[in-house]
Amino acid sequence: MGVPRVPEQRRSGSGGPAALRFGVLGPVRAWRGDEPLSTGSPQQRALLAALLLREGRTATAGELIDALWGEDPPSQALAAVRTYASRLRKVLGAGLLVSESGGYAVRGLRDGALDLTLAQDLTSEAEKARSAGDLAHAREALGRALALWDGETLAGVPGPYAEAQRVRLEEWRLQLLECRLDMDLEQGCHAEAVSELTALTAAHPLRERLRELLMLALYRSGRQAEALAVYADTRRLLADELGVDPRPGLQDLQQRILRADPGLAEPSAPAAEPATAPVRPAQLPATVPDFTGRTSFVAELGDVLASAEGRVMAVSALAGIGGVGKTTLAVHVAHQARAAFPDGQLYVDLQGAGARSAEPETVLGSFLRALGTADSAIPDSLEERAALYRSVLDGRRVLVLLDNARDAAQVRPLLPGTEGCAALITSRVRMVDLAGAHLVDLDVMSPEEALALFTKIVGEERVATERDSALDVVAACGFLPLAIRIAASRLAARRSWTVKVLAAKLADERRRLDELQAGDLAVKATFELGYGQLEPAQARAFRLLGLADGPDISVAAAAAVLDLPAEDTEDLLESLVDTSLLESAAPGRYRFHDLVRLYARACAERDEDPPSERDAAMARLLDFYLATAAAVYAIERPGERVLAHFAATQRPGLAFPDRDRALEWLFSESECLLACARQAAAAGLQRKAADLLMAAVDLGESGANSLQFTQAAAAVSDAARAVGDSWAEGRARTMLTHVHSVSGRFAEAEEEGSRALALGLSSGDPVACGQAPNQRGIIALYEGRHGDAEAHFGQALEAFRADGNQPGEAAALCNLSRVHLATGRTDSAVELARTGVGIYERDATGQALRLANGKYALGMALTSAGRTAEARSALLDALEVFRNSRQVLWHGMTLFRLAELHLTDRQPAVAASQAEQALVTLRGIGGDWRRANVLTVLGRALSAIGHTDRAHVCWQEALSVFETLGSPEAAGVRSLLNPAAVA
C-alpha cells in the first residue's frame, strides 16, 4: 500500500499537550480536546503544516521560507516566519513548538494526535492483517484510514511545499482506495463496489487500475457486456488523450472476460460487517449430556465429516422413523466435529414431517443473515439466494446441519457445494436420490444401548436393583430413544415411584406400545406416556398451542392462545420444556417438534377440547396479531382511516415505545403472522385475516417476505370467494394488487385491482373502494396509460374524501401529481404534491412513512421543475425514512430519483453512482420494469462522463426489457441508442 512515512517523531504519553490534535488530511486544523483552535492566516497554516508533516524533524528558517514562498519570497520573509511561529506558540503552547538551531520543530505529540500518522498506523495494521489472511480486519482498518480524509488534503494552504505534499498524499489516498476496493472484490462485495468505482473512474479517467477494478466488479455482478464496454471506453480515451493502448494488465483482463475465465469469479465470499471480525455462526443446539450408545454411528459419521476437510463436501443423511434419535445423534456428532469447521456451524429444523415444511428460500435468507450478509443484499429468488449462499461459503470451513428434511429437493439448494464445508442431514426418508450422499439408516437402539440410556437418566442405584423391570420398560418403549428419554425423565422426576411401577403403567395403560415399530403411531404412543403425566393446566396449554401453524410462538402470542397473563404463560411453557414436549427456540420463543405438534393437535381434536374452545383459542391468537399489527400500522401511518374499518378485536395487542421496536416485532413475527392469516381464513375468519394482511402491508414490500405475503393473500382471497364474502375478498385482492404492483407484475396487478374494486363497490367497503382505484392508477401510470391513471386517481380521491380519509386523499393527490408530471403539467404537479405533503405534515406525527411517500412525489416534481435544491432536500428526507422503515423497494427507488436529480443538476458522475446504488438495493425486488428504468438513467449518466460504450450496453438491456413488456419507455431508449434516426 506504499505507506509514505518520514522518520518517527518523539511522541509523548498522556500528559502536557496530549489533548492537542491536528489535521492535515483536509483543511489544516487544530483542537484542544473537542475545542477547535485558530490556526491563523493561510501562510501561518502553511508553516504549521510544514512542521507537522516533518513529524518531529527540525525545519530551518530557510527551508520554511522555501516551503511558503518558493523562489520568490518577500523581503521580510524571515520576520514573517518568526511572527507566525510566535503566534502559533501562543495558541498551541511553548512546550509543543520549539526553536532549535535557528529553525523550528513540533515535538511531543501523543500517539494518534496527527491524522496523517494515524492513517499511516492504520495502513500498516491493514497490511499485516492482509498478510495474515484476515481480509475483514484489513478492510476495516483501511476503511478507518480513508475515513480520516476530510476533503482536499491541505485545503487552502499556499506554497510549493504544500502543493507537492497535496499531490503526494492524494496519490497515496488513491492507492489506499484501490487496495480497499481490491479487498472488497476479494470478499464478494462486487455489486456494491460498482457504484463507487463508477464515480472514481469519472473523477480519475486515466487511472487504469480503477478501470480494471470496475471491469472485474461488473463481471462478477453478472454484467459482462458492461465490463467489456468499460475496456472499449478506456481504450478510446487513452488513444485520444495520450496516444497509447491500455496497459497489459487491462488487456489481459479483457481477454479473460471474453473467454469467461472461471478464475475471475473467485474469490467471491461477501465481506463481514465493518469494524467486526468475520461472522462465525454457532447455531448448533446443545448436545444432551447423557448421550449414550450409537458408538459405530458416531465413528462412521465423524470419519465422513472429517474427510470433508480440504476435499469436496461430504453429505451424511440419517434416515429413520420418528423418535429414533436422528437429531440427537446428528447434534452430538456435529459438536464433536466442530474443530474441523472453525468458520462456524449452521443449523435449521426443516420441519419436513409437518404440514408446512420450511421453504428453502426462507432458510437461505436466514443462513445468509447468520453469515453476515445484510438484508438489503439478499436477493429474492431461490436460485439467486442459493448462488449467493455458495459464494459466501467459498473459502470457509462451515458445517451445516439440516434437521428433519422432507426430501432431497428441499435439501439441494441448501448444500454448500464447496471444498472444506460439509452438510449433515436428518430425515424420515432415505434420500437415495441425493447425489453423492453418504447414507446412514438409523435403527432403534440395541437393548444394551437402550438400557444404558435409561440408566444414565434415572440413576444407577435405582436401576441396579430392578434390572428386569428396566428391561421391560425399554422394551415397551420399542427401544426408541425419544420414548426411553421421556419415560426415564418422568421416573427421575418422581422419587416415590419404582421402576416396577413405571413398567406396570406401561403394561396396563399402553397396550398399543408394541406398535411403536410401525412408525408415527408408535411415536404418538410414546408421547402419550409424557402427556399422561401433565397437570391439567399443562395439558391444556400443550393441546391448544399445538393448533397454531407458525414455526414457533412467542410468549405474548401463547398468552393470547391460552387466555392467560404472560407471566403465567411463560411458567407453563417452561414446565413443558422440562417435560421435553416443547423446545425453547430462543429467549421468549418456543416451538414444538413437528411430530409432537401433530400429537398435540390429535389430543385437542379428540373429546378433551370441544370445537368451541379450539376455535376460541385461534380467534384469540388472530385478535392478538391483528391488534398488534394495527398498532404498528398506526405508528407508521398515523391518522390513517383504514384502522377505523378493521374488525373489532376482543383482545388487546402489544404496545411499542417507538417505531423501531414496532417494526422489529412485525418483521420478526412475519412467518407466524402470515401463517395465522392463512389458518384463520381456512377457519372461516376471512374478514379478520384480510384485515391482518392490510395491517401488515409492509411485509408485502419486503424482499424477504413478499412471496409468503402473496401466498397468504391468495389463500384469504380463495377462502372468502368460497363462502361468498365479497368484503373480505375485495380486501385480499387489494393486497394482491399491491404486491403484484411492487413486484413489477403489472398485468396480474391490474386484473386483481379491477376485481377488487368491483367487490369493494358491491360490498360497500370504503377501504377497497379507495385503495383499489389508487393502485390501478399507479399501474396505469407505470404502463403509460395516463388518461386511465388520471381517471383512477380521481375515483380514489372521491372515495377517500367520502370516507374522511385525509392520508388516503394525500396519497391520491401525490400520485395524481405524477400523472401531471408525465403529461408536461409541471407547475400543477408541484402544487398537487405540495398539497399532499401538507396534509401529511398536518395530520402525521414525526417522519411517518406516508409523509416520505409524499416527499418522494414532491421531489420528482421539483426535479422536473428545475428546483433541484428543494428536490434534493425532499428526496433525502424520504430516503432516510424508507431506509429506517426497511422499505427496500422505496429506498432503492429514491436513490433512482436522486440519480435523475443529479443528471438534471449536471452532476453525471454522482448520478451514475446513485443509479448503481439503486441497482444494488433493488436487486431481486421491484421487477424488471423498474430495473430497466434505472439502467436507462445510468446509461445517460455514463454517456455524460464519456463512458459511451458502457452506456449503450445499459440501454440495450433496458430496451430488451421494455420491448418484452410492451412498455412505452422503449421508444425513448431507442432514441438514446440511435439519436440520428430520431432527428
mmCIF file of C-alpha atoms in Angstrom, residues 269-569:
data_model
loop_
_atom_site.group_PDB
_atom_site.id
_atom_site.type_symbol
_atom_site.label_atom_id
_atom_site.label_comp_id
_atom_site.label_asym_id
_atom_site.label_seq_id
_atom_site.Cartn_x
_atom_site.Cartn_y
_atom_site.Cartn_z
ATOM 1 C CA ALA A 269 -17.404 -14.532 -0.408
ATOM 2 C CA PRO A 270 -19.152 -11.430 0.996
ATOM 3 C CA ALA A 271 -17.373 -9.284 3.494
ATOM 4 C CA ALA A 272 -18.143 -9.271 7.156
ATOM 5 C CA GLU A 273 -19.758 -6.165 8.584
ATOM 6 C CA PRO A 274 -17.303 -3.271 9.014
ATOM 7 C CA ALA A 275 -15.467 -2.959 12.297
ATOM 8 C CA THR A 276 -16.120 -6.575 13.254
ATOM 9 C CA ALA A 277 -14.386 -9.883 12.904
ATOM 10 C CA PRO A 278 -15.772 -12.258 10.251
ATOM 11 C CA VAL A 279 -19.205 -13.524 11.229
ATOM 12 C CA ARG A 280 -18.858 -17.009 12.702
ATOM 13 C CA PRO A 281 -22.234 -18.645 13.310
ATOM 14 C CA ALA A 282 -22.517 -21.189 16.112
ATOM 15 C CA GLN A 283 -26.102 -22.376 15.759
ATOM 16 C CA LEU A 284 -25.865 -25.999 16.888
ATOM 17 C CA PRO A 285 -28.404 -26.883 19.582
ATOM 18 C CA ALA A 286 -26.927 -28.068 22.856
ATOM 19 C CA THR A 287 -25.934 -31.707 22.868
ATOM 20 C CA VAL A 288 -27.574 -33.847 25.518
ATOM 21 C CA PRO A 289 -25.231 -34.522 28.464
ATOM 22 C CA ASP A 290 -26.449 -38.111 28.778
ATOM 23 C CA PHE A 291 -25.798 -39.155 25.177
ATOM 24 C CA THR A 292 -25.383 -42.886 25.180
ATOM 25 C CA GLY A 293 -24.547 -45.623 22.680
ATOM 26 C CA ARG A 294 -24.515 -45.281 18.903
ATOM 27 C CA THR A 295 -20.745 -45.825 19.016
ATOM 28 C CA SER A 296 -20.420 -47.191 15.496
ATOM 29 C CA PHE A 297 -22.584 -44.430 14.024
ATOM 30 C CA VAL A 298 -20.644 -41.712 15.852
ATOM 31 C CA ALA A 299 -17.374 -43.110 14.496
ATOM 32 C CA GLU A 300 -18.721 -43.534 10.960
ATOM 33 C CA LEU A 301 -20.228 -40.074 10.722
ATOM 34 C CA GLY A 302 -17.224 -38.460 12.364
ATOM 35 C CA ASP A 303 -14.917 -40.046 9.769
ATOM 36 C CA VAL A 304 -17.120 -38.885 6.897
ATOM 37 C CA LEU A 305 -17.249 -35.303 8.180
ATOM 38 C CA ALA A 306 -13.500 -35.234 8.821
ATOM 39 C CA SER A 307 -12.916 -36.333 5.224
ATOM 40 C CA ALA A 308 -14.604 -33.129 4.035
ATOM 41 C CA GLU A 309 -11.653 -31.058 5.179
ATOM 42 C CA GLY A 310 -9.757 -29.917 2.117
ATOM 43 C CA ARG A 311 -11.875 -32.038 -0.230
ATOM 44 C CA VAL A 312 -15.256 -31.887 -1.860
ATOM 45 C CA MET A 313 -18.176 -31.620 0.519
ATOM 46 C CA ALA A 314 -19.321 -34.774 2.284
ATOM 47 C CA VAL A 315 -23.018 -35.350 2.950
ATOM 48 C CA SER A 316 -24.334 -37.700 5.610
ATOM 49 C CA ALA A 317 -28.055 -38.406 5.547
ATOM 50 C CA LEU A 318 -29.595 -40.039 8.598
ATOM 51 C CA ALA A 319 -32.897 -41.780 7.915
ATOM 52 C CA GLY A 320 -35.195 -43.406 10.460
ATOM 53 C CA ILE A 321 -38.649 -43.446 11.986
ATOM 54 C CA GLY A 322 -39.802 -40.629 14.232
ATOM 55 C CA GLY A 323 -38.283 -40.705 17.690
ATOM 56 C CA VAL A 324 -35.330 -42.877 16.722
ATOM 57 C CA GLY A 325 -32.852 -40.196 17.829
ATOM 58 C CA LYS A 326 -31.691 -38.802 14.491
ATOM 59 C CA THR A 327 -31.410 -35.232 15.733
ATOM 60 C CA THR A 328 -29.725 -36.207 18.997
ATOM 61 C CA LEU A 329 -27.110 -38.240 17.154
ATOM 62 C CA ALA A 330 -26.558 -35.589 14.484
ATOM 63 C CA VAL A 331 -26.147 -32.805 17.047
ATOM 64 C CA HIS A 332 -23.718 -34.933 19.075
ATOM 65 C CA VAL A 333 -21.613 -35.753 16.016
ATOM 66 C CA ALA A 334 -21.698 -32.143 14.856
ATOM 67 C CA HIS A 335 -20.366 -30.928 18.216
ATOM 68 C CA GLN A 336 -17.555 -33.468 18.091
ATOM 69 C CA ALA A 337 -16.626 -32.270 14.585
ATOM 70 C CA ARG A 338 -16.609 -28.538 15.414
ATOM 71 C CA ALA A 339 -12.828 -28.312 15.415
ATOM 72 C CA ALA A 340 -12.762 -29.351 11.743
ATOM 73 C CA PHE A 341 -15.105 -26.442 10.868
ATOM 74 C CA PRO A 342 -13.558 -23.377 12.516
ATOM 75 C CA ASP A 343 -15.618 -20.913 10.473
ATOM 76 C CA GLY A 344 -18.871 -21.904 12.118
ATOM 77 C CA GLN A 345 -21.867 -24.193 12.183
ATOM 78 C CA LEU A 346 -25.348 -23.535 10.773
ATOM 79 C CA TYR A 347 -28.497 -25.309 11.930
ATOM 80 C CA VAL A 348 -32.128 -25.370 10.791
ATOM 81 C CA ASP A 349 -35.158 -27.525 11.517
ATOM 82 C CA LEU A 350 -36.695 -28.032 8.069
ATOM 83 C CA GLN A 351 -39.976 -29.290 9.578
ATOM 84 C CA GLY A 352 -40.207 -31.944 6.885
ATOM 85 C CA ALA A 353 -42.724 -34.105 8.738
ATOM 86 C CA GLY A 354 -45.196 -31.262 9.216
ATOM 87 C CA ALA A 355 -47.975 -29.995 7.002
ATOM 88 C CA ARG A 356 -45.947 -26.927 6.037
ATOM 89 C CA SER A 357 -42.244 -27.659 5.773
ATOM 90 C CA ALA A 358 -39.668 -24.859 5.652
ATOM 91 C CA GLU A 359 -39.181 -23.219 2.268
ATOM 92 C CA PRO A 360 -35.556 -23.373 1.021
ATOM 93 C CA GLU A 361 -35.551 -19.658 0.101
ATOM 94 C CA THR A 362 -36.591 -18.735 3.655
ATOM 95 C CA VAL A 363 -33.870 -20.940 5.131
ATOM 96 C CA LEU A 364 -31.278 -19.457 2.778
ATOM 97 C CA GLY A 365 -32.262 -15.957 3.855
ATOM 98 C CA SER A 366 -31.737 -16.945 7.491
ATOM 99 C CA PHE A 367 -28.373 -18.611 6.723
ATOM 100 C CA LEU A 368 -27.127 -15.608 4.722
ATOM 101 C CA ARG A 369 -28.000 -13.243 7.559
ATOM 102 C CA ALA A 370 -26.224 -15.554 10.026
ATOM 103 C CA LEU A 371 -23.133 -15.429 7.794
ATOM 104 C CA GLY A 372 -23.057 -11.630 7.890
ATOM 105 C CA THR A 373 -24.946 -10.719 4.707
ATOM 106 C CA ALA A 374 -27.029 -7.563 5.041
ATOM 107 C CA ASP A 375 -30.788 -7.868 4.410
ATOM 108 C CA SER A 376 -30.529 -5.425 1.519
ATOM 109 C CA ALA A 377 -28.001 -7.715 -0.214
ATOM 110 C CA ILE A 378 -30.161 -10.845 -0.047
ATOM 111 C CA PRO A 379 -31.880 -11.460 -3.403
ATOM 112 C CA ASP A 380 -35.496 -12.574 -3.734
ATOM 113 C CA SER A 381 -35.387 -15.731 -5.842
ATOM 114 C CA LEU A 382 -34.356 -19.192 -4.643
ATOM 115 C CA GLU A 383 -31.746 -19.557 -7.396
ATOM 116 C CA GLU A 384 -30.052 -16.228 -6.601
ATOM 117 C CA ARG A 385 -30.056 -16.917 -2.881
ATOM 118 C CA ALA A 386 -28.550 -20.367 -3.387
ATOM 119 C CA ALA A 387 -25.820 -18.930 -5.626
ATOM 120 C CA LEU A 388 -25.008 -16.184 -3.122
ATOM 121 C CA TYR A 389 -25.009 -18.737 -0.291
ATOM 122 C CA ARG A 390 -22.419 -20.878 -2.082
ATOM 123 C CA SER A 391 -20.359 -17.773 -2.811
ATOM 124 C CA VAL A 392 -20.477 -16.696 0.836
ATOM 125 C CA LEU A 393 -19.248 -20.125 1.950
ATOM 126 C CA ASP A 394 -16.410 -20.204 -0.570
ATOM 127 C CA GLY A 395 -13.084 -20.250 1.243
ATOM 128 C CA ARG A 396 -14.746 -21.018 4.574
ATOM 129 C CA ARG A 397 -14.986 -24.288 6.502
ATOM 130 C CA VAL A 398 -18.555 -24.442 7.776
ATOM 131 C CA LEU A 399 -20.702 -27.352 8.922
ATOM 132 C CA VAL A 400 -24.403 -27.193 8.000
ATOM 133 C CA LEU A 401 -26.856 -29.341 9.988
ATOM 134 C CA LEU A 402 -30.154 -29.716 8.093
ATOM 135 C CA ASP A 403 -32.510 -31.349 10.557
ATOM 136 C CA ASN A 404 -35.782 -33.069 9.716
ATOM 137 C CA ALA A 405 -35.679 -32.700 5.936
ATOM 138 C CA ARG A 406 -38.726 -33.507 3.830
ATOM 139 C CA ASP A 407 -36.922 -34.821 0.756
ATOM 140 C CA ALA A 408 -33.858 -34.302 -1.424
ATOM 141 C CA ALA A 409 -35.499 -31.447 -3.380
ATOM 142 C CA GLN A 410 -35.828 -29.413 -0.189
ATOM 143 C CA VAL A 411 -32.193 -30.052 0.694
ATOM 144 C CA ARG A 412 -30.359 -29.495 -2.598
ATOM 145 C CA PRO A 413 -30.403 -25.650 -2.588
ATOM 146 C CA LEU A 414 -29.076 -25.681 0.989
ATOM 147 C CA LEU A 415 -25.943 -27.724 0.301
ATOM 148 C CA PRO A 416 -22.681 -25.747 0.459
ATOM 149 C CA GLY A 417 -21.162 -27.347 -2.629
ATOM 150 C CA THR A 418 -17.673 -26.036 -1.844
ATOM 151 C CA GLU A 419 -14.476 -27.586 -0.588
ATOM 152 C CA GLY A 420 -13.978 -27.563 3.148
ATOM 153 C CA CYS A 421 -17.691 -27.444 4.005
ATOM 154 C CA ALA A 422 -19.965 -30.313 4.940
ATOM 155 C CA ALA A 423 -23.654 -30.949 5.419
ATOM 156 C CA LEU A 424 -25.244 -33.326 7.898
ATOM 157 C CA ILE A 425 -28.886 -34.143 7.126
ATOM 158 C CA THR A 426 -31.584 -35.925 9.099
ATOM 159 C CA SER A 427 -34.806 -37.136 7.521
ATOM 160 C CA ARG A 428 -37.521 -39.723 7.904
ATOM 161 C CA VAL A 429 -36.975 -40.760 4.292
ATOM 162 C CA ARG A 430 -33.945 -42.435 2.770
ATOM 163 C CA MET A 431 -32.512 -39.938 0.277
ATOM 164 C CA VAL A 432 -31.359 -42.315 -2.413
ATOM 165 C CA ASP A 433 -31.792 -39.516 -4.977
ATOM 166 C CA LEU A 434 -29.358 -37.159 -3.231
ATOM 167 C CA ALA A 435 -26.283 -37.441 -5.437
ATOM 168 C CA GLY A 436 -23.019 -38.096 -3.617
ATOM 169 C CA ALA A 437 -24.628 -38.535 -0.230
ATOM 170 C CA HIS A 438 -23.231 -40.907 2.360
ATOM 171 C CA LEU A 439 -26.425 -42.640 3.508
ATOM 172 C CA VAL A 440 -26.906 -43.886 7.049
ATOM 173 C CA ASP A 441 -30.014 -45.806 8.099
ATOM 174 C CA LEU A 442 -30.572 -45.296 11.811
ATOM 175 C CA ASP A 443 -32.467 -48.086 13.509
ATOM 176 C CA VAL A 444 -33.751 -48.354 17.054
ATOM 177 C CA MET A 445 -31.227 -48.810 19.840
ATOM 178 C CA SER A 446 -29.919 -52.199 20.818
ATOM 179 C CA PRO A 447 -31.274 -53.458 24.171
ATOM 180 C CA GLU A 448 -27.894 -52.756 25.779
ATOM 181 C CA GLU A 449 -27.777 -49.175 24.465
ATOM 182 C CA ALA A 450 -31.396 -48.571 25.424
ATOM 183 C CA LEU A 451 -30.806 -49.803 28.980
ATOM 184 C CA ALA A 452 -27.638 -47.684 29.242
ATOM 185 C CA LEU A 453 -29.557 -44.561 28.216
ATOM 186 C CA PHE A 454 -32.370 -45.322 30.665
ATOM 187 C CA THR A 455 -29.884 -45.924 33.465
ATOM 188 C CA LYS A 456 -27.962 -42.724 32.765
ATOM 189 C CA ILE A 457 -31.128 -40.644 33.153
ATOM 190 C CA VAL A 458 -32.752 -42.482 36.074
ATOM 191 C CA GLY A 459 -29.599 -43.306 38.014
ATOM 192 C CA GLU A 460 -27.553 -46.437 38.514
ATOM 193 C CA GLU A 461 -28.773 -47.025 42.044
ATOM 194 C CA ARG A 462 -32.479 -47.192 41.162
ATOM 195 C CA VAL A 463 -31.972 -49.403 38.102
ATOM 196 C CA ALA A 464 -29.456 -51.845 39.579
ATOM 197 C CA THR A 465 -31.987 -53.484 41.894
ATOM 198 C CA GLU A 466 -34.730 -53.628 39.247
ATOM 199 C CA ARG A 467 -32.841 -54.561 36.109
ATOM 200 C CA ASP A 468 -35.560 -56.846 34.754
ATOM 201 C CA SER A 469 -38.215 -54.159 35.188
ATOM 202 C CA ALA A 470 -35.928 -51.688 33.475
ATOM 203 C CA LEU A 471 -35.580 -54.043 30.525
ATOM 204 C CA ASP A 472 -39.377 -54.309 30.434
ATOM 205 C CA VAL A 473 -39.623 -50.511 30.269
ATOM 206 C CA VAL A 474 -37.186 -50.059 27.378
ATOM 207 C CA ALA A 475 -38.771 -52.966 25.530
ATOM 208 C CA ALA A 476 -42.214 -51.415 25.970
ATOM 209 C CA CYS A 477 -40.777 -48.196 24.516
ATOM 210 C CA GLY A 478 -39.737 -50.129 21.422
ATOM 211 C CA PHE A 479 -36.113 -49.166 22.096
ATOM 212 C CA LEU A 480 -36.900 -45.739 20.631
ATOM 213 C CA PRO A 481 -34.530 -43.173 22.198
ATOM 214 C CA LEU A 482 -37.174 -40.431 22.421
ATOM 215 C CA ALA A 483 -39.671 -42.744 24.126
ATOM 216 C CA ILE A 484 -36.998 -44.010 26.518
ATOM 217 C CA ARG A 485 -35.892 -40.477 27.365
ATOM 218 C CA ILE A 486 -39.453 -39.362 28.133
ATOM 219 C CA ALA A 487 -40.201 -42.420 30.265
ATOM 220 C CA ALA A 488 -36.924 -42.141 32.150
ATOM 221 C CA SER A 489 -37.400 -38.405 32.735
ATOM 222 C CA ARG A 490 -40.835 -38.996 34.264
ATOM 223 C CA LEU A 491 -39.398 -41.650 36.576
ATOM 224 C CA ALA A 492 -36.414 -39.466 37.518
ATOM 225 C CA ALA A 493 -38.780 -36.654 38.493
ATOM 226 C CA ARG A 494 -40.858 -38.918 40.774
ATOM 227 C CA ARG A 495 -38.722 -40.299 43.569
ATOM 228 C CA SER A 496 -41.628 -42.235 45.106
ATOM 229 C CA TRP A 497 -42.018 -44.427 42.011
ATOM 230 C CA THR A 498 -40.099 -47.637 41.482
ATOM 231 C CA VAL A 499 -39.040 -48.895 38.070
ATOM 232 C CA LYS A 500 -41.561 -51.713 38.512
ATOM 233 C CA VAL A 501 -44.363 -49.150 38.942
ATOM 234 C CA LEU A 502 -43.388 -47.498 35.659
ATOM 235 C CA ALA A 503 -43.205 -50.890 33.921
ATOM 236 C CA ALA A 504 -46.661 -51.751 35.209
ATOM 237 C CA LYS A 505 -48.074 -48.454 33.981
ATOM 238 C CA LEU A 506 -46.684 -49.117 30.544
ATOM 239 C CA ALA A 507 -48.054 -52.630 30.522
ATOM 240 C CA ASP A 508 -51.512 -51.716 31.769
ATOM 241 C CA GLU A 509 -52.207 -48.373 30.134
ATOM 242 C CA ARG A 510 -50.247 -48.553 26.895
ATOM 243 C CA ARG A 511 -51.306 -51.878 25.353
ATOM 244 C CA ARG A 512 -50.581 -50.471 21.898
ATOM 245 C CA LEU A 513 -46.913 -49.752 22.575
ATOM 246 C CA ASP A 514 -45.961 -52.847 20.537
ATOM 247 C CA GLU A 515 -46.963 -50.713 17.531
ATOM 248 C CA LEU A 516 -44.033 -48.353 18.189
ATOM 249 C CA GLN A 517 -42.111 -50.189 15.465
ATOM 250 C CA ALA A 518 -44.801 -49.156 12.912
ATOM 251 C CA GLY A 519 -43.821 -45.536 12.517
ATOM 252 C CA ASP A 520 -45.707 -42.393 13.547
ATOM 253 C CA LEU A 521 -48.321 -44.247 15.582
ATOM 254 C CA ALA A 522 -45.527 -45.585 17.683
ATOM 255 C CA VAL A 523 -44.236 -42.117 18.295
ATOM 256 C CA LYS A 524 -47.719 -40.979 19.262
ATOM 257 C CA ALA A 525 -47.950 -43.777 21.798
ATOM 258 C CA THR A 526 -44.591 -42.753 23.199
ATOM 259 C CA PHE A 527 -45.735 -39.164 23.566
ATOM 260 C CA GLU A 528 -48.799 -40.344 25.453
ATOM 261 C CA LEU A 529 -46.512 -41.513 28.224
ATOM 262 C CA GLY A 530 -45.298 -37.969 28.838
ATOM 263 C CA TYR A 531 -48.635 -36.344 28.167
ATOM 264 C CA GLY A 532 -50.370 -38.529 30.726
ATOM 265 C CA GLN A 533 -48.150 -37.099 33.475
ATOM 266 C CA LEU A 534 -49.042 -33.464 32.795
ATOM 267 C CA GLU A 535 -51.038 -31.380 35.203
ATOM 268 C CA PRO A 536 -54.402 -30.180 33.766
ATOM 269 C CA ALA A 537 -53.120 -26.653 33.034
ATOM 270 C CA GLN A 538 -50.018 -28.030 31.325
ATOM 271 C CA ALA A 539 -52.069 -30.447 29.254
ATOM 272 C CA ARG A 540 -54.446 -27.675 28.129
ATOM 273 C CA ALA A 541 -51.520 -25.463 27.115
ATOM 274 C CA PHE A 542 -49.915 -28.346 25.259
ATOM 275 C CA ARG A 543 -53.087 -29.074 23.282
ATOM 276 C CA LEU A 544 -54.067 -25.514 22.413
ATOM 277 C CA LEU A 545 -50.596 -24.295 21.468
ATOM 278 C CA GLY A 546 -50.288 -27.169 19.023
ATOM 279 C CA LEU A 547 -53.153 -25.697 16.989
ATOM 280 C CA ALA A 548 -51.108 -22.745 15.678
ATOM 281 C CA ASP A 549 -49.362 -23.210 12.327
ATOM 282 C CA GLY A 550 -46.377 -20.889 12.770
ATOM 283 C CA PRO A 551 -42.840 -22.276 13.032
ATOM 284 C CA ASP A 552 -42.667 -21.150 16.655
ATOM 285 C CA ILE A 553 -44.576 -18.914 19.061
ATOM 286 C CA SER A 554 -43.735 -16.026 21.365
ATOM 287 C CA VAL A 555 -44.791 -15.798 24.992
ATOM 288 C CA ALA A 556 -47.162 -12.941 24.148
ATOM 289 C CA ALA A 557 -48.843 -14.894 21.344
ATOM 290 C CA ALA A 558 -49.043 -18.012 23.506
ATOM 291 C CA ALA A 559 -50.668 -15.941 26.257
ATOM 292 C CA ALA A 560 -53.367 -14.953 23.775
ATOM 293 C CA VAL A 561 -53.971 -18.572 22.767
ATOM 294 C CA LEU A 562 -54.242 -19.672 26.399
ATOM 295 C CA ASP A 563 -56.065 -16.539 27.619
ATOM 296 C CA LEU A 564 -53.603 -16.183 30.467
ATOM 297 C CA PRO A 565 -51.243 -13.465 31.725
ATOM 298 C CA ALA A 566 -47.798 -13.529 30.104
ATOM 299 C CA GLU A 567 -46.027 -14.460 33.352
ATOM 300 C CA ASP A 568 -48.233 -17.490 33.959
ATOM 301 C CA THR A 569 -47.913 -18.478 30.306
#
